[in-house]
PDB file of C-alpha atoms and ligand atoms in Angstrom:
ATOM      1  CA  MET A   1       5.537 -30.295  13.958  1.00 47.00           C
ATOM      2  CA  ALA A   2       4.232 -28.655  17.221  1.00 49.00           C
ATOM      3  CA  GLU A   3       6.459 -25.605  16.730  1.00 55.00           C
ATOM      4  CA  LEU A   4       4.898 -25.061  13.184  1.00 55.00           C
ATOM      5  CA  ARG A   5       1.401 -24.918  14.709  1.00 58.00           C
ATOM      6  CA  ASP A   6       2.392 -21.351  15.908  1.00 61.00           C
ATOM      7  CA  LEU A   7       3.170 -20.631  12.360  1.00 62.00           C
ATOM      8  CA  TYR A   8      -0.066 -21.748  10.736  1.00 67.00           C
ATOM      9  CA  GLN A   9      -2.037 -18.871  11.847  1.00 81.00           C
ATOM     10  CA  GLU A  10      -5.895 -18.480  11.232  1.00 86.00           C
ATOM     11  CA  VAL A  11      -5.853 -16.739   8.040  1.00 89.00           C
ATOM     12  CA  ILE A  12      -3.045 -19.069   6.702  1.00 92.00           C
ATOM     13  CA  LEU A  13      -5.057 -22.191   7.594  1.00 91.00           C
ATOM     14  CA  GLU A  14      -8.282 -20.557   6.266  1.00 93.00           C
ATOM     15  CA  HIS A  15      -6.700 -19.771   2.672  1.00 96.00           C
ATOM     16  CA  SER A  16      -4.932 -22.910   2.348  1.00 95.00           C
ATOM     17  CA  LYS A  17      -8.384 -24.535   2.687  1.00 96.00           C
ATOM     18  CA  ARG A  18     -10.206 -22.354   0.478  1.00 97.00           C
ATOM     19  CA  PRO A  19      -7.707 -20.615  -1.636  1.00 97.00           C
ATOM     20  CA  ARG A  20      -9.123 -17.745  -3.740  1.00 98.00           C
ATOM     21  CA  ASN A  21      -8.466 -17.305  -7.486  1.00 98.00           C
ATOM     22  CA  TYR A  22      -7.891 -20.776  -7.672  1.00 98.00           C
ATOM     23  CA  ARG A  23      -8.578 -21.540 -11.564  1.00 96.00           C
ATOM     24  CA  THR A  24      -6.531 -20.740 -14.856  1.00 94.00           C
ATOM     25  CA  LEU A  25      -7.214 -17.703 -16.904  1.00 93.00           C
ATOM     26  CA  ALA A  26      -8.140 -18.017 -20.291  1.00 86.00           C
ATOM     27  CA  GLY A  27      -6.786 -15.645 -22.567  1.00 84.00           C
ATOM     28  CA  THR A  28      -3.712 -14.470 -20.979  1.00 83.00           C
ATOM     29  CA  SER A  29      -0.271 -14.683 -22.250  1.00 80.00           C
ATOM     30  CA  LEU A  30       1.329 -14.159 -19.141  1.00 93.00           C
ATOM     31  CA  SER A  31       1.980 -17.137 -16.674  1.00 94.00           C
ATOM     32  CA  ALA A  32       4.838 -18.599 -14.972  1.00 95.00           C
ATOM     33  CA  GLU A  33       5.512 -21.677 -13.230  1.00 96.00           C
ATOM     34  CA  GLY A  34       7.002 -21.937  -9.858  1.00 96.00           C
ATOM     35  CA  TYR A  35       8.658 -25.025  -8.228  1.00 97.00           C
ATOM     36  CA  ASN A  36      10.123 -25.400  -4.658  1.00 97.00           C
ATOM     37  CA  PRO A  37      11.679 -28.951  -4.605  1.00 96.00           C
ATOM     38  CA  LEU A  38      12.550 -28.744  -0.898  1.00 94.00           C
ATOM     39  CA  CYS A  39       9.088 -28.976  -0.154  1.00 96.00           C
ATOM     40  CA  GLY A  40       7.319 -30.213  -3.401  1.00 97.00           C
ATOM     41  CA  ASP A  41       5.286 -26.854  -4.041  1.00 98.00           C
ATOM     42  CA  HIS A  42       4.207 -26.483  -7.456  1.00 98.00           C
ATOM     43  CA  PHE A  43       2.312 -23.690  -8.780  1.00 97.00           C
ATOM     44  CA  VAL A  44       1.379 -21.884 -12.189  1.00 97.00           C
ATOM     45  CA  ILE A  45       0.306 -17.965 -11.601  1.00 97.00           C
ATOM     46  CA  TYR A  46      -1.475 -16.466 -14.451  1.00 97.00           C
ATOM     47  CA  VAL A  47      -1.980 -12.717 -14.972  1.00 96.00           C
ATOM     48  CA  ASP A  48      -3.738 -10.531 -17.221  1.00 95.00           C
ATOM     49  CA  VAL A  49      -2.073  -6.977 -17.241  1.00 95.00           C
ATOM     50  CA  GLU A  50      -3.730  -4.267 -18.991  1.00 93.00           C
ATOM     51  CA  ASP A  51      -2.281  -0.489 -19.128  1.00 94.00           C
ATOM     52  CA  GLY A  52       0.415  -1.629 -16.423  1.00 95.00           C
ATOM     53  CA  ARG A  53      -2.177  -2.743 -13.886  1.00 96.00           C
ATOM     54  CA  ILE A  54      -3.064  -6.368 -12.831  1.00 97.00           C
ATOM     55  CA  ARG A  55      -6.636  -6.703 -14.306  1.00 96.00           C
ATOM     56  CA  ASP A  56      -7.018 -10.185 -13.070  1.00 96.00           C
ATOM     57  CA  ILE A  57      -4.832 -13.000 -11.720  1.00 97.00           C
ATOM     58  CA  SER A  58      -5.211 -16.831 -10.679  1.00 98.00           C
ATOM     59  CA  PHE A  59      -3.018 -19.626  -9.947  1.00 98.00           C
ATOM     60  CA  GLN A  60      -3.212 -23.377  -9.822  1.00 97.00           C
ATOM     61  CA  GLY A  61      -1.300 -26.191  -8.721  1.00 98.00           C
ATOM     62  CA  SER A  62      -0.367 -27.986  -5.275  1.00 97.00           C
ATOM     63  CA  GLY A  63       1.551 -27.750  -2.460  1.00 97.00           C
ATOM     64  CA  CYS A  64       1.925 -27.055   1.311  1.00 96.00           C
ATOM     65  CA  ALA A  65      -0.538 -24.912   3.550  1.00 94.00           C
ATOM     66  CA  ILE A  66       1.878 -22.049   3.567  1.00 95.00           C
ATOM     67  CA  SER A  67       2.641 -21.999  -0.129  1.00 97.00           C
ATOM     68  CA  LYS A  68      -0.837 -22.243  -1.011  1.00 98.00           C
ATOM     69  CA  ALA A  69      -1.993 -19.533   1.395  1.00 97.00           C
ATOM     70  CA  SER A  70       0.566 -17.392   0.232  1.00 97.00           C
ATOM     71  CA  ALA A  71      -0.396 -17.681  -3.475  1.00 98.00           C
ATOM     72  CA  SER A  72      -4.029 -17.076  -2.588  1.00 98.00           C
ATOM     73  CA  MET A  73      -3.367 -14.049  -0.353  1.00 97.00           C
ATOM     74  CA  MET A  74      -0.872 -12.539  -3.090  1.00 97.00           C
ATOM     75  CA  THR A  75      -3.553 -12.735  -5.906  1.00 98.00           C
ATOM     76  CA  GLN A  76      -6.120 -10.970  -3.669  1.00 97.00           C
ATOM     77  CA  ALA A  77      -3.392  -8.375  -2.558  1.00 96.00           C
ATOM     78  CA  VAL A  78      -2.016  -7.374  -6.089  1.00 97.00           C
ATOM     79  CA  LYS A  79      -5.523  -7.765  -7.832  1.00 97.00           C
ATOM     80  CA  GLY A  80      -6.299  -4.379  -9.376  1.00 97.00           C
ATOM     81  CA  LYS A  81      -2.993  -2.740  -8.633  1.00 97.00           C
ATOM     82  CA  PRO A  82      -0.608  -1.339 -11.001  1.00 97.00           C
ATOM     83  CA  THR A  83       2.530  -3.787 -11.573  1.00 97.00           C
ATOM     84  CA  ALA A  84       4.976  -1.254  -9.824  1.00 96.00           C
ATOM     85  CA  ASP A  85       2.705  -1.773  -6.660  1.00 95.00           C
ATOM     86  CA  ALA A  86       2.671  -5.447  -6.926  1.00 96.00           C
ATOM     87  CA  GLU A  87       6.786  -5.406  -7.117  1.00 95.00           C
ATOM     88  CA  LYS A  88       6.838  -2.596  -3.940  1.00 94.00           C
ATOM     89  CA  LEU A  89       4.587  -5.253  -1.882  1.00 94.00           C
ATOM     90  CA  PHE A  90       6.823  -8.194  -2.865  1.00 95.00           C
ATOM     91  CA  MET A  91       9.868  -6.497  -1.701  1.00 93.00           C
ATOM     92  CA  ASP A  92       8.067  -5.486   1.510  1.00 92.00           C
ATOM     93  CA  PHE A  93       6.774  -9.016   1.976  1.00 94.00           C
ATOM     94  CA  HIS A  94      10.445 -10.669   1.205  1.00 94.00           C
ATOM     95  CA  ARG A  95      12.020  -8.355   3.927  1.00 92.00           C
ATOM     96  CA  VAL A  96       9.383  -9.331   6.490  1.00 89.00           C
ATOM     97  CA  VAL A  97       9.298 -13.124   5.821  1.00 92.00           C
ATOM     98  CA  THR A  98      13.138 -13.269   5.601  1.00 92.00           C
ATOM     99  CA  GLY A  99      13.296 -11.393   8.815  1.00 87.00           C
ATOM    100  CA  LYS A 100      15.500  -8.604   7.598  1.00 83.00           C
ATOM    101  CA  ASN A 101      13.464  -5.990   8.925  1.00 75.00           C
ATOM    102  CA  ASN A 102       9.662  -4.950   9.512  1.00 72.00           C
ATOM    103  CA  VAL A 103       9.647  -1.763   7.448  1.00 72.00           C
ATOM    104  CA  GLY A 104       6.554  -2.156   5.267  1.00 72.00           C
ATOM    105  CA  VAL A 105       4.779  -4.577   7.399  1.00 76.00           C
ATOM    106  CA  ASP A 106       1.924  -1.861   8.089  1.00 77.00           C
ATOM    107  CA  ASP A 107       1.431  -1.711   4.078  1.00 77.00           C
ATOM    108  CA  LEU A 108       1.134  -5.790   4.125  1.00 85.00           C
ATOM    109  CA  GLY A 109      -2.258  -6.132   5.462  1.00 84.00           C
ATOM    110  CA  LYS A 110      -3.338  -9.909   6.048  1.00 85.00           C
ATOM    111  CA  LEU A 111       0.025 -10.596   4.208  1.00 90.00           C
ATOM    112  CA  ALA A 112       1.673  -9.935   7.737  1.00 86.00           C
ATOM    113  CA  ALA A 113       0.458 -13.132   8.867  1.00 88.00           C
ATOM    114  CA  PHE A 114       3.370 -14.533   7.148  1.00 91.00           C
ATOM    115  CA  ALA A 115       5.704 -12.626   9.410  1.00 88.00           C
ATOM    116  CA  GLY A 116       6.460 -15.794  11.810  1.00 86.00           C
ATOM    117  CA  VAL A 117       7.588 -17.655   8.798  1.00 90.00           C
ATOM    118  CA  SER A 118      11.143 -15.612   9.320  1.00 90.00           C
ATOM    119  CA  GLU A 119      11.590 -18.083  12.157  1.00 89.00           C
ATOM    120  CA  PHE A 120      11.708 -21.165  10.053  1.00 89.00           C
ATOM    121  CA  PRO A 121      14.035 -20.505   6.950  1.00 88.00           C
ATOM    122  CA  VAL A 122      13.189 -23.551   5.177  1.00 90.00           C
ATOM    123  CA  ARG A 123       9.302 -22.309   4.971  1.00 93.00           C
ATOM    124  CA  VAL A 124      10.457 -19.032   3.312  1.00 95.00           C
ATOM    125  CA  LYS A 125      10.828 -20.509   0.295  1.00 96.00           C
ATOM    126  CA  CYS A 126       7.242 -21.848   0.410  1.00 97.00           C
ATOM    127  CA  ALA A 127       6.001 -18.428   1.582  1.00 97.00           C
ATOM    128  CA  THR A 128       7.761 -16.689  -1.556  1.00 97.00           C
ATOM    129  CA  LEU A 129       7.370 -19.114  -4.378  1.00 97.00           C
ATOM    130  CA  ALA A 130       4.080 -17.527  -5.672  1.00 98.00           C
ATOM    131  CA  TRP A 131       5.652 -14.040  -5.696  1.00 97.00           C
ATOM    132  CA  HIS A 132       8.730 -15.309  -7.508  1.00 97.00           C
ATOM    133  CA  ALA A 133       6.335 -16.957 -10.290  1.00 97.00           C
ATOM    134  CA  LEU A 134       4.714 -13.552 -10.240  1.00 97.00           C
ATOM    135  CA  ARG A 135       7.623 -11.486 -10.872  1.00 95.00           C
ATOM    136  CA  ALA A 136       8.843 -14.019 -13.705  1.00 95.00           C
ATOM    137  CA  ALA A 137       5.237 -13.955 -15.321  1.00 95.00           C
ATOM    138  CA  LEU A 138       5.307 -10.024 -15.241  1.00 94.00           C
ATOM    139  CA  ALA A 139       8.545 -10.093 -16.788  1.00 92.00           C
ATOM    140  CA  GLY A 140       7.655 -12.593 -19.501  1.00 87.00           C
ATOM    141  CA  GLU A 141       9.933 -15.363 -18.353  1.00 79.00           C
ATOM    142  CA  LYS A 142       9.044 -18.554 -19.888  1.00 70.00           C
ATOM    143  CA  GLN A 143      11.375 -20.909 -17.794  1.00 74.00           C
ATOM    144  CA  ALA A 144      10.277 -22.135 -14.801  1.00 79.00           C
ATOM    145  CA  VAL A 145      11.080 -20.341 -11.259  1.00 86.00           C
ATOM    146  CA  SER A 146      13.075 -22.757  -8.871  1.00 87.00           C
ATOM    147  CA  THR A 147      13.656 -21.852  -5.370  1.00 83.00           C
ATOM    148  CA  GLU A 148      17.087 -24.107  -5.861  1.00 74.00           C
TER     149      GLU A 148
HETATM  150 ZN1   ZN B   1       6.061 -25.767   1.102  1.00 55.07          ZN
END
């Protein structure tokens, strides 16, 4: 676990301890479940979209520090944004955490804290789980998203 310590940057730890937007969202029909059987991370993302913009977003569930912090920081990052911007942010985030390249890392803001995840392939699924669930919710998919 020693090498994982480097990965758990302060901002990630802080969000995992005090997740933001950690609640259900009443009155929205858009939600999706994400499950990462490898780690046991399991979250539901709730989204309220109005005129193509994410008016509100929340999540509930449980998982490791990385998955929970990622969900928490994702909700902060996309709240109030057009869904197209959220999609672009996901693409940039995904490229950075999978170590493909760092194009877009400057636009990630605090989410750049997850760049270290690319060195731990198993953890990439933890970091991207909430994002996959968000996409499914926005697409209106009812089936649970699994990383397997
Ligand atoms: Zn995990």
